[in-house]
mmCIF file with all atom_site columns, C-alpha atoms and ligand atoms in Angstrom:
data_model
loop_
_atom_site.group_PDB
_atom_site.id
_atom_site.type_symbol
_atom_site.label_atom_id
_atom_site.label_alt_id
_atom_site.label_comp_id
_atom_site.label_asym_id
_atom_site.label_entity_id
_atom_site.label_seq_id
_atom_site.pdbx_PDB_ins_code
_atom_site.Cartn_x
_atom_site.Cartn_y
_atom_site.Cartn_z
_atom_site.occupancy
_atom_site.B_iso_or_equiv
_atom_site.pdbx_formal_charge
_atom_site.auth_seq_id
_atom_site.auth_comp_id
_atom_site.auth_asym_id
_atom_site.auth_atom_id
_atom_site.pdbx_PDB_model_num
ATOM   1   C CA  . UNK A 1 1   ? -5.874  -6.092  -3.430  1.00 0.00 ? 14  UNK A CA  1
ATOM   2   C CA  . UNK A 1 2   ? -9.250  -7.269  -4.617  1.00 0.00 ? 15  UNK A CA  1
ATOM   3   C CA  . UNK A 1 3   ? -9.350  -4.790  -7.514  1.00 0.00 ? 16  UNK A CA  1
ATOM   4   C CA  . UNK A 1 4   ? -5.863  -5.879  -8.581  1.00 0.00 ? 17  UNK A CA  1
ATOM   5   C CA  . UNK A 1 5   ? -6.775  -9.556  -8.252  1.00 0.00 ? 18  UNK A CA  1
ATOM   6   C CA  . UNK A 1 6   ? -9.941  -8.977  -10.259 1.00 0.00 ? 19  UNK A CA  1
ATOM   7   C CA  . UNK A 1 7   ? -7.804  -7.360  -12.982 1.00 0.00 ? 20  UNK A CA  1
ATOM   8   C CA  . UNK A 1 8   ? -5.712  -10.538 -13.134 1.00 0.00 ? 21  UNK A CA  1
ATOM   9   C CA  . UNK A 1 9   ? -2.743  -9.676  -10.873 1.00 0.00 ? 22  UNK A CA  1
ATOM   10  C CA  . UNK A 1 10  ? -1.056  -12.151 -8.548  1.00 0.00 ? 23  UNK A CA  1
ATOM   11  C CA  . UNK A 1 11  ? -1.203  -10.343 -5.204  1.00 0.00 ? 24  UNK A CA  1
ATOM   12  C CA  . UNK A 1 12  ? 0.402   -10.307 -1.802  1.00 0.00 ? 25  UNK A CA  1
ATOM   13  C CA  . UNK A 1 13  ? -1.787  -8.636  0.851   1.00 0.00 ? 26  UNK A CA  1
ATOM   14  C CA  . UNK A 1 14  ? -0.111  -7.681  4.121   1.00 0.00 ? 27  UNK A CA  1
ATOM   15  C CA  . UNK A 1 15  ? -1.435  -6.270  7.379   1.00 0.00 ? 28  UNK A CA  1
ATOM   16  C CA  . UNK A 1 16  ? -0.113  -6.648  10.914  1.00 0.00 ? 29  UNK A CA  1
ATOM   17  C CA  . UNK A 1 17  ? -3.636  -7.240  12.174  1.00 0.00 ? 30  UNK A CA  1
ATOM   18  C CA  . UNK A 1 18  ? -4.976  -10.777 11.835  1.00 0.00 ? 31  UNK A CA  1
ATOM   19  C CA  . UNK A 1 19  ? -8.514  -9.399  12.063  1.00 0.00 ? 32  UNK A CA  1
ATOM   20  C CA  . UNK A 1 20  ? -7.963  -7.035  9.135   1.00 0.00 ? 33  UNK A CA  1
ATOM   21  C CA  . UNK A 1 21  ? -6.566  -9.845  6.994   1.00 0.00 ? 34  UNK A CA  1
ATOM   22  C CA  . UNK A 1 22  ? -9.505  -12.081 7.918   1.00 0.00 ? 35  UNK A CA  1
ATOM   23  C CA  . UNK A 1 23  ? -11.862 -9.272  6.931   1.00 0.00 ? 36  UNK A CA  1
ATOM   24  C CA  . UNK A 1 24  ? -10.075 -8.830  3.592   1.00 0.00 ? 37  UNK A CA  1
ATOM   25  C CA  . UNK A 1 25  ? -10.299 -12.576 2.964   1.00 0.00 ? 38  UNK A CA  1
ATOM   26  C CA  . UNK A 1 26  ? -14.004 -12.446 3.726   1.00 0.00 ? 39  UNK A CA  1
ATOM   27  C CA  . UNK A 1 27  ? -14.351 -9.603  1.206   1.00 0.00 ? 40  UNK A CA  1
ATOM   28  C CA  . UNK A 1 28  ? -12.446 -11.681 -1.351  1.00 0.00 ? 41  UNK A CA  1
ATOM   29  C CA  . UNK A 1 29  ? -14.959 -14.486 -0.822  1.00 0.00 ? 42  UNK A CA  1
ATOM   30  C CA  . UNK A 1 30  ? -17.901 -12.109 -1.210  1.00 0.00 ? 43  UNK A CA  1
ATOM   31  C CA  . UNK A 1 31  ? -16.367 -10.956 -4.512  1.00 0.00 ? 44  UNK A CA  1
ATOM   32  C CA  . UNK A 1 32  ? -15.887 -14.487 -5.846  1.00 0.00 ? 45  UNK A CA  1
ATOM   33  C CA  . UNK A 1 33  ? -12.106 -14.118 -5.468  1.00 0.00 ? 46  UNK A CA  1
ATOM   34  C CA  . UNK A 1 34  ? -11.690 -16.983 -2.995  1.00 0.00 ? 47  UNK A CA  1
ATOM   35  C CA  . UNK A 1 35  ? -9.514  -18.884 -5.449  1.00 0.00 ? 48  UNK A CA  1
ATOM   36  C CA  . UNK A 1 36  ? -7.606  -15.835 -6.746  1.00 0.00 ? 49  UNK A CA  1
ATOM   37  C CA  . UNK A 1 37  ? -3.796  -15.980 -6.400  1.00 0.00 ? 50  UNK A CA  1
ATOM   38  C CA  . UNK A 1 38  ? -3.490  -13.830 -3.255  1.00 0.00 ? 51  UNK A CA  1
ATOM   39  C CA  . UNK A 1 39  ? -0.844  -14.448 -0.550  1.00 0.00 ? 52  UNK A CA  1
ATOM   40  C CA  . UNK A 1 40  ? -2.369  -13.351 2.755   1.00 0.00 ? 53  UNK A CA  1
ATOM   41  C CA  . UNK A 1 41  ? 0.336   -12.207 5.181   1.00 0.00 ? 54  UNK A CA  1
ATOM   42  C CA  . UNK A 1 42  ? 0.013   -11.131 8.827   1.00 0.00 ? 55  UNK A CA  1
ATOM   43  C CA  . UNK A 1 43  ? 3.283   -9.391  9.636   1.00 0.00 ? 56  UNK A CA  1
ATOM   44  C CA  . UNK A 1 44  ? 5.066   -6.146  10.387  1.00 0.00 ? 57  UNK A CA  1
ATOM   45  C CA  . UNK A 1 45  ? 5.517   -4.357  7.063   1.00 0.00 ? 58  UNK A CA  1
ATOM   46  C CA  . UNK A 1 46  ? 9.163   -3.387  7.590   1.00 0.00 ? 59  UNK A CA  1
ATOM   47  C CA  . UNK A 1 47  ? 10.230  -6.849  8.769   1.00 0.00 ? 60  UNK A CA  1
ATOM   48  C CA  . UNK A 1 48  ? 8.376   -8.457  5.868   1.00 0.00 ? 61  UNK A CA  1
ATOM   49  C CA  . UNK A 1 49  ? 9.841   -6.128  3.233   1.00 0.00 ? 62  UNK A CA  1
ATOM   50  C CA  . UNK A 1 50  ? 13.381  -6.652  4.588   1.00 0.00 ? 63  UNK A CA  1
ATOM   51  C CA  . UNK A 1 51  ? 12.837  -10.415 4.255   1.00 0.00 ? 64  UNK A CA  1
ATOM   52  C CA  . UNK A 1 52  ? 11.474  -9.991  0.722   1.00 0.00 ? 65  UNK A CA  1
ATOM   53  C CA  . UNK A 1 53  ? 14.600  -7.998  -0.243  1.00 0.00 ? 66  UNK A CA  1
ATOM   54  C CA  . UNK A 1 54  ? 16.829  -10.790 1.166   1.00 0.00 ? 67  UNK A CA  1
ATOM   55  C CA  . UNK A 1 55  ? 14.782  -13.463 -0.626  1.00 0.00 ? 68  UNK A CA  1
ATOM   56  C CA  . UNK A 1 56  ? 15.022  -11.511 -3.886  1.00 0.00 ? 69  UNK A CA  1
ATOM   57  C CA  . UNK A 1 57  ? 11.259  -11.450 -4.376  1.00 0.00 ? 70  UNK A CA  1
ATOM   58  C CA  . UNK A 1 58  ? 10.159  -8.686  -6.722  1.00 0.00 ? 71  UNK A CA  1
ATOM   59  C CA  . UNK A 1 59  ? 6.894   -6.904  -7.402  1.00 0.00 ? 72  UNK A CA  1
ATOM   60  C CA  . UNK A 1 60  ? 5.449   -5.111  -10.453 1.00 0.00 ? 73  UNK A CA  1
ATOM   61  C CA  . UNK A 1 61  ? 3.311   -2.712  -8.464  1.00 0.00 ? 74  UNK A CA  1
ATOM   62  C CA  . UNK A 1 62  ? 2.760   -1.781  -4.824  1.00 0.00 ? 75  UNK A CA  1
ATOM   63  C CA  . UNK A 1 63  ? -0.218  -0.209  -3.069  1.00 0.00 ? 76  UNK A CA  1
ATOM   64  C CA  . UNK A 1 64  ? 0.447   1.224   0.379   1.00 0.00 ? 77  UNK A CA  1
ATOM   65  C CA  . UNK A 1 65  ? -2.142  2.520   2.838   1.00 0.00 ? 78  UNK A CA  1
ATOM   66  C CA  . UNK A 1 66  ? -0.034  3.132   5.962   1.00 0.00 ? 79  UNK A CA  1
ATOM   67  C CA  . UNK A 1 67  ? -1.628  3.983   9.305   1.00 0.00 ? 80  UNK A CA  1
ATOM   68  C CA  . UNK A 1 68  ? -0.975  7.251   11.151  1.00 0.00 ? 81  UNK A CA  1
ATOM   69  C CA  . UNK A 1 69  ? 0.001   5.067   14.071  1.00 0.00 ? 82  UNK A CA  1
ATOM   70  C CA  . UNK A 1 70  ? -0.053  1.315   14.495  1.00 0.00 ? 83  UNK A CA  1
ATOM   71  C CA  . UNK A 1 71  ? 1.586   -1.777  15.875  1.00 0.00 ? 84  UNK A CA  1
ATOM   72  C CA  . UNK A 1 72  ? 3.287   -4.618  14.021  1.00 0.00 ? 85  UNK A CA  1
ATOM   73  C CA  . UNK A 1 73  ? 2.567   -8.291  14.665  1.00 0.00 ? 86  UNK A CA  1
ATOM   74  C CA  . UNK A 1 74  ? 4.888   -8.342  17.680  1.00 0.00 ? 87  UNK A CA  1
ATOM   75  C CA  . UNK A 1 75  ? 3.998   -4.859  18.892  1.00 0.00 ? 88  UNK A CA  1
ATOM   76  C CA  . UNK A 1 76  ? 6.512   -2.992  16.687  1.00 0.00 ? 89  UNK A CA  1
ATOM   77  C CA  . UNK A 1 77  ? 5.619   0.705   16.727  1.00 0.00 ? 90  UNK A CA  1
ATOM   78  C CA  . UNK A 1 78  ? 4.637   2.204   13.361  1.00 0.00 ? 91  UNK A CA  1
ATOM   79  C CA  . UNK A 1 79  ? 4.429   5.996   13.266  1.00 0.00 ? 92  UNK A CA  1
ATOM   80  C CA  . UNK A 1 80  ? 3.962   7.336   9.767   1.00 0.00 ? 93  UNK A CA  1
ATOM   81  C CA  . UNK A 1 81  ? 6.273   10.295  10.376  1.00 0.00 ? 94  UNK A CA  1
ATOM   82  C CA  . UNK A 1 82  ? 9.088   7.972   11.499  1.00 0.00 ? 95  UNK A CA  1
ATOM   83  C CA  . UNK A 1 83  ? 8.562   4.837   9.427   1.00 0.00 ? 96  UNK A CA  1
ATOM   84  C CA  . UNK A 1 84  ? 7.191   5.970   6.052   1.00 0.00 ? 97  UNK A CA  1
ATOM   85  C CA  . UNK A 1 85  ? 10.572  6.778   4.477   1.00 0.00 ? 98  UNK A CA  1
ATOM   86  C CA  . UNK A 1 86  ? 12.011  3.395   5.515   1.00 0.00 ? 99  UNK A CA  1
ATOM   87  C CA  . UNK A 1 87  ? 8.876   1.748   4.139   1.00 0.00 ? 100 UNK A CA  1
ATOM   88  C CA  . UNK A 1 88  ? 9.174   3.591   0.819   1.00 0.00 ? 101 UNK A CA  1
ATOM   89  C CA  . UNK A 1 89  ? 12.901  2.797   0.545   1.00 0.00 ? 102 UNK A CA  1
ATOM   90  C CA  . UNK A 1 90  ? 12.117  -0.902  1.002   1.00 0.00 ? 103 UNK A CA  1
ATOM   91  C CA  . UNK A 1 91  ? 9.153   -0.730  -1.367  1.00 0.00 ? 104 UNK A CA  1
ATOM   92  C CA  . UNK A 1 92  ? 11.480  0.577   -4.053  1.00 0.00 ? 105 UNK A CA  1
ATOM   93  C CA  . UNK A 1 93  ? 14.006  -2.156  -3.282  1.00 0.00 ? 106 UNK A CA  1
ATOM   94  C CA  . UNK A 1 94  ? 11.447  -4.882  -3.948  1.00 0.00 ? 107 UNK A CA  1
ATOM   95  C CA  . UNK A 1 95  ? 10.187  -3.384  -7.202  1.00 0.00 ? 108 UNK A CA  1
ATOM   96  C CA  . UNK A 1 96  ? 11.331  -5.359  -10.238 1.00 0.00 ? 109 UNK A CA  1
ATOM   97  C CA  . UNK A 1 97  ? 13.406  -4.159  -13.198 1.00 0.00 ? 110 UNK A CA  1
ATOM   98  C CA  . UNK A 1 98  ? 10.494  -2.611  -15.051 1.00 0.00 ? 111 UNK A CA  1
ATOM   99  C CA  . UNK A 1 99  ? 7.756   -1.961  -12.495 1.00 0.00 ? 112 UNK A CA  1
ATOM   100 C CA  . UNK A 1 100 ? 4.315   -0.635  -13.371 1.00 0.00 ? 113 UNK A CA  1
ATOM   101 C CA  . UNK A 1 101 ? 3.282   1.618   -10.477 1.00 0.00 ? 114 UNK A CA  1
ATOM   102 C CA  . UNK A 1 102 ? 3.385   2.643   -6.828  1.00 0.00 ? 115 UNK A CA  1
ATOM   103 C CA  . UNK A 1 103 ? 0.186   3.951   -5.232  1.00 0.00 ? 116 UNK A CA  1
ATOM   104 C CA  . UNK A 1 104 ? 0.400   5.608   -1.821  1.00 0.00 ? 117 UNK A CA  1
ATOM   105 C CA  . UNK A 1 105 ? -2.647  6.658   0.155   1.00 0.00 ? 118 UNK A CA  1
ATOM   106 C CA  . UNK A 1 106 ? -2.833  8.306   3.548   1.00 0.00 ? 119 UNK A CA  1
ATOM   107 C CA  . UNK A 1 107 ? -5.440  9.371   6.057   1.00 0.00 ? 120 UNK A CA  1
ATOM   108 C CA  . UNK A 1 108 ? -2.962  11.331  8.192   1.00 0.00 ? 121 UNK A CA  1
ATOM   109 C CA  . UNK A 1 109 ? -3.371  15.123  8.531   1.00 0.00 ? 122 UNK A CA  1
ATOM   110 C CA  . UNK A 1 110 ? -0.432  16.891  6.876   1.00 0.00 ? 123 UNK A CA  1
ATOM   111 C CA  . UNK A 1 111 ? 0.120   14.187  4.264   1.00 0.00 ? 124 UNK A CA  1
ATOM   112 C CA  . UNK A 1 112 ? -1.524  16.204  1.515   1.00 0.00 ? 125 UNK A CA  1
ATOM   113 C CA  . UNK A 1 113 ? -1.699  15.036  -2.124  1.00 0.00 ? 126 UNK A CA  1
ATOM   114 C CA  . UNK A 1 114 ? 1.363   17.134  -2.969  1.00 0.00 ? 127 UNK A CA  1
ATOM   115 C CA  . UNK A 1 115 ? 3.336   15.803  0.018   1.00 0.00 ? 128 UNK A CA  1
ATOM   116 C CA  . UNK A 1 116 ? 2.535   12.211  -0.977  1.00 0.00 ? 129 UNK A CA  1
ATOM   117 C CA  . UNK A 1 117 ? 3.464   12.965  -4.596  1.00 0.00 ? 130 UNK A CA  1
ATOM   118 C CA  . UNK A 1 118 ? 6.748   14.583  -3.532  1.00 0.00 ? 131 UNK A CA  1
ATOM   119 C CA  . UNK A 1 119 ? 7.606   11.515  -1.443  1.00 0.00 ? 132 UNK A CA  1
ATOM   120 C CA  . UNK A 1 120 ? 7.161   9.262   -4.489  1.00 0.00 ? 133 UNK A CA  1
ATOM   121 C CA  . UNK A 1 121 ? 9.027   11.646  -6.798  1.00 0.00 ? 134 UNK A CA  1
ATOM   122 C CA  . UNK A 1 122 ? 12.259  11.003  -4.898  1.00 0.00 ? 135 UNK A CA  1
ATOM   123 C CA  . UNK A 1 123 ? 12.576  7.562   -6.465  1.00 0.00 ? 136 UNK A CA  1
ATOM   124 C CA  . UNK A 1 124 ? 12.079  8.013   -10.209 1.00 0.00 ? 137 UNK A CA  1
ATOM   125 C CA  . UNK A 1 125 ? 12.880  10.745  -12.723 1.00 0.00 ? 138 UNK A CA  1
ATOM   126 C CA  . UNK A 1 126 ? 10.833  9.224   -15.514 1.00 0.00 ? 139 UNK A CA  1
ATOM   127 C CA  . UNK A 1 127 ? 7.167   8.323   -15.471 1.00 0.00 ? 140 UNK A CA  1
ATOM   128 C CA  . UNK A 1 128 ? 3.934   10.059  -14.589 1.00 0.00 ? 141 UNK A CA  1
ATOM   129 C CA  . UNK A 1 129 ? 2.938   11.396  -11.188 1.00 0.00 ? 142 UNK A CA  1
ATOM   130 C CA  . UNK A 1 130 ? -0.642  12.044  -10.183 1.00 0.00 ? 143 UNK A CA  1
ATOM   131 C CA  . UNK A 1 131 ? -2.195  12.934  -6.849  1.00 0.00 ? 144 UNK A CA  1
ATOM   132 C CA  . UNK A 1 132 ? -5.510  13.933  -5.365  1.00 0.00 ? 145 UNK A CA  1
ATOM   133 C CA  . UNK A 1 133 ? -7.987  13.702  -2.546  1.00 0.00 ? 146 UNK A CA  1
ATOM   134 C CA  . UNK A 1 134 ? -9.909  10.493  -1.865  1.00 0.00 ? 147 UNK A CA  1
ATOM   135 C CA  . UNK A 1 135 ? -13.639 11.007  -1.632  1.00 0.00 ? 148 UNK A CA  1
ATOM   136 C CA  . UNK A 1 136 ? -16.599 8.881   -0.732  1.00 0.00 ? 149 UNK A CA  1
ATOM   137 C CA  . UNK A 1 137 ? -19.233 10.029  -3.158  1.00 0.00 ? 150 UNK A CA  1
ATOM   138 C CA  . UNK A 1 138 ? -22.970 9.787   -2.615  1.00 0.00 ? 151 UNK A CA  1
ATOM   139 C CA  . UNK A 1 139 ? -26.125 10.297  -4.587  1.00 0.00 ? 152 UNK A CA  1
ATOM   140 C CA  . UNK A 1 140 ? -26.523 13.491  -6.606  1.00 0.00 ? 153 UNK A CA  1
ATOM   141 C CA  . UNK A 1 141 ? -26.934 16.412  -4.198  1.00 0.00 ? 154 UNK A CA  1
ATOM   142 C CA  . UNK A 1 142 ? -25.096 14.621  -1.364  1.00 0.00 ? 155 UNK A CA  1
ATOM   143 C CA  . UNK A 1 143 ? -21.774 16.215  -0.399  1.00 0.00 ? 156 UNK A CA  1
ATOM   144 C CA  . UNK A 1 144 ? -18.619 14.214  -1.030  1.00 0.00 ? 157 UNK A CA  1
ATOM   145 C CA  . UNK A 1 145 ? -16.951 12.913  2.135   1.00 0.00 ? 158 UNK A CA  1
ATOM   146 C CA  . UNK A 1 146 ? -13.155 13.437  2.228   1.00 0.00 ? 159 UNK A CA  1
ATOM   147 C CA  . UNK A 1 147 ? -11.399 10.223  3.131   1.00 0.00 ? 160 UNK A CA  1
ATOM   148 C CA  . UNK A 1 148 ? -7.687  10.959  2.789   1.00 0.00 ? 161 UNK A CA  1
ATOM   149 C CA  . UNK A 1 149 ? -5.224  11.654  0.008   1.00 0.00 ? 162 UNK A CA  1
ATOM   150 C CA  . UNK A 1 150 ? -3.475  9.646   -2.689  1.00 0.00 ? 163 UNK A CA  1
ATOM   151 C CA  . UNK A 1 151 ? -0.523  9.879   -5.035  1.00 0.00 ? 164 UNK A CA  1
ATOM   152 C CA  . UNK A 1 152 ? 0.744   7.461   -7.630  1.00 0.00 ? 165 UNK A CA  1
ATOM   153 C CA  . UNK A 1 153 ? 3.710   6.958   -9.863  1.00 0.00 ? 166 UNK A CA  1
ATOM   154 C CA  . UNK A 1 154 ? 3.054   5.202   -13.149 1.00 0.00 ? 167 UNK A CA  1
ATOM   155 C CA  . UNK A 1 155 ? 5.971   3.940   -15.159 1.00 0.00 ? 168 UNK A CA  1
ATOM   156 C CA  . UNK A 1 156 ? 4.862   5.405   -18.463 1.00 0.00 ? 169 UNK A CA  1
ATOM   157 C CA  . UNK A 1 157 ? 7.446   5.486   -21.272 1.00 0.00 ? 170 UNK A CA  1
ATOM   158 C CA  . UNK A 1 158 ? 9.133   8.922   -21.480 1.00 0.00 ? 171 UNK A CA  1
HETATM 159 C C1  . SAM B 2 .   ? -5.232  2.708   6.907   1.00 0.00 ? 211 SAM B C1  1
HETATM 160 S S1  . SAM B 2 .   ? -5.303  1.032   7.362   1.00 0.00 ? 211 SAM B S1  1
HETATM 161 C C2  . SAM B 2 .   ? -5.218  0.172   5.840   1.00 0.00 ? 211 SAM B C2  1
HETATM 162 C C3  . SAM B 2 .   ? -6.450  -0.644  5.589   1.00 0.00 ? 211 SAM B C3  1
HETATM 163 C C4  . SAM B 2 .   ? -6.424  -1.327  4.218   1.00 0.00 ? 211 SAM B C4  1
HETATM 164 N N1  . SAM B 2 .   ? -6.412  -0.354  3.158   1.00 0.00 ? 211 SAM B N1  1
HETATM 165 C C5  . SAM B 2 .   ? -7.608  -2.253  4.070   1.00 0.00 ? 211 SAM B C5  1
HETATM 166 O O1  . SAM B 2 .   ? -8.518  -1.901  3.313   1.00 0.00 ? 211 SAM B O1  1
HETATM 167 O O2  . SAM B 2 .   ? -7.608  -3.313  4.713   1.00 0.00 ? 211 SAM B O2  1
HETATM 168 C C6  . SAM B 2 .   ? -3.694  0.791   8.005   1.00 0.00 ? 211 SAM B C6  1
HETATM 169 C C7  . SAM B 2 .   ? -3.423  -0.646  8.393   1.00 0.00 ? 211 SAM B C7  1
HETATM 170 O O3  . SAM B 2 .   ? -2.060  -0.757  8.789   1.00 0.00 ? 211 SAM B O3  1
HETATM 171 C C8  . SAM B 2 .   ? -1.989  -1.835  9.702   1.00 0.00 ? 211 SAM B C8  1
HETATM 172 N N2  . SAM B 2 .   ? -0.710  -1.717  10.426  1.00 0.00 ? 211 SAM B N2  1
HETATM 173 C C9  . SAM B 2 .   ? -0.417  -0.946  11.484  1.00 0.00 ? 211 SAM B C9  1
HETATM 174 N N3  . SAM B 2 .   ? 0.874   -1.090  11.835  1.00 0.00 ? 211 SAM B N3  1
HETATM 175 C C10 . SAM B 2 .   ? 1.408   -1.984  10.952  1.00 0.00 ? 211 SAM B C10 1
HETATM 176 C C11 . SAM B 2 .   ? 2.701   -2.548  10.778  1.00 0.00 ? 211 SAM B C11 1
HETATM 177 N N4  . SAM B 2 .   ? 3.716   -2.239  11.576  1.00 0.00 ? 211 SAM B N4  1
HETATM 178 N N5  . SAM B 2 .   ? 2.884   -3.426  9.770   1.00 0.00 ? 211 SAM B N5  1
HETATM 179 C C12 . SAM B 2 .   ? 1.862   -3.764  8.941   1.00 0.00 ? 211 SAM B C12 1
HETATM 180 N N6  . SAM B 2 .   ? 0.607   -3.246  9.060   1.00 0.00 ? 211 SAM B N6  1
HETATM 181 C C13 . SAM B 2 .   ? 0.401   -2.378  10.047  1.00 0.00 ? 211 SAM B C13 1
HETATM 182 C C14 . SAM B 2 .   ? -3.233  -1.699  10.552  1.00 0.00 ? 211 SAM B C14 1
HETATM 183 O O4  . SAM B 2 .   ? -3.596  -2.940  11.114  1.00 0.00 ? 211 SAM B O4  1
HETATM 184 C C15 . SAM B 2 .   ? -4.255  -1.162  9.550   1.00 0.00 ? 211 SAM B C15 1
HETATM 185 O O5  . SAM B 2 .   ? -5.115  -2.174  9.080   1.00 0.00 ? 211 SAM B O5  1
#
């Protein structure tokens, strides 16, 4: 969210955990993004996306970092194996006419770069797909620390 806001995007940041949203807001402040156009939402992702579809709100790009297992604002169970497809369906419903990208990351064993890429590929024929492993990198000579996987769809002209 902060990288997108810094690049000039109007953002909507959602997490079911109030603490996580407070932490993100604190990070925004530390990055001089206190006044950036970011909607901070504490809600269950599926309930929120369904409401956004009904309201007709549309997005140019979406970044998702779903948990392996979590709880929504009112205790709704989120299991990545059960809820990710519904989440992705809704994500693609709220994308606008000519969206820019969808970036999906995961820290769940089994959700490899190729699996994440294949999940995104179901929605668009055109565009560019990329995927890889997320790494925390250190000083030269320090081993990289694997931190999950990512895949993204970019709406490049075909
Ligand atoms: C892998 S973390 C993402 C952290 C995020 N990338 C960040 O930097 O703040 C997954 C997040 O999903 C949230 N979560 C779990 N269940 C949820 C749900 N049903 N709806 C929305 N968020 C949920 C958790 O609170 C957790 O912060």
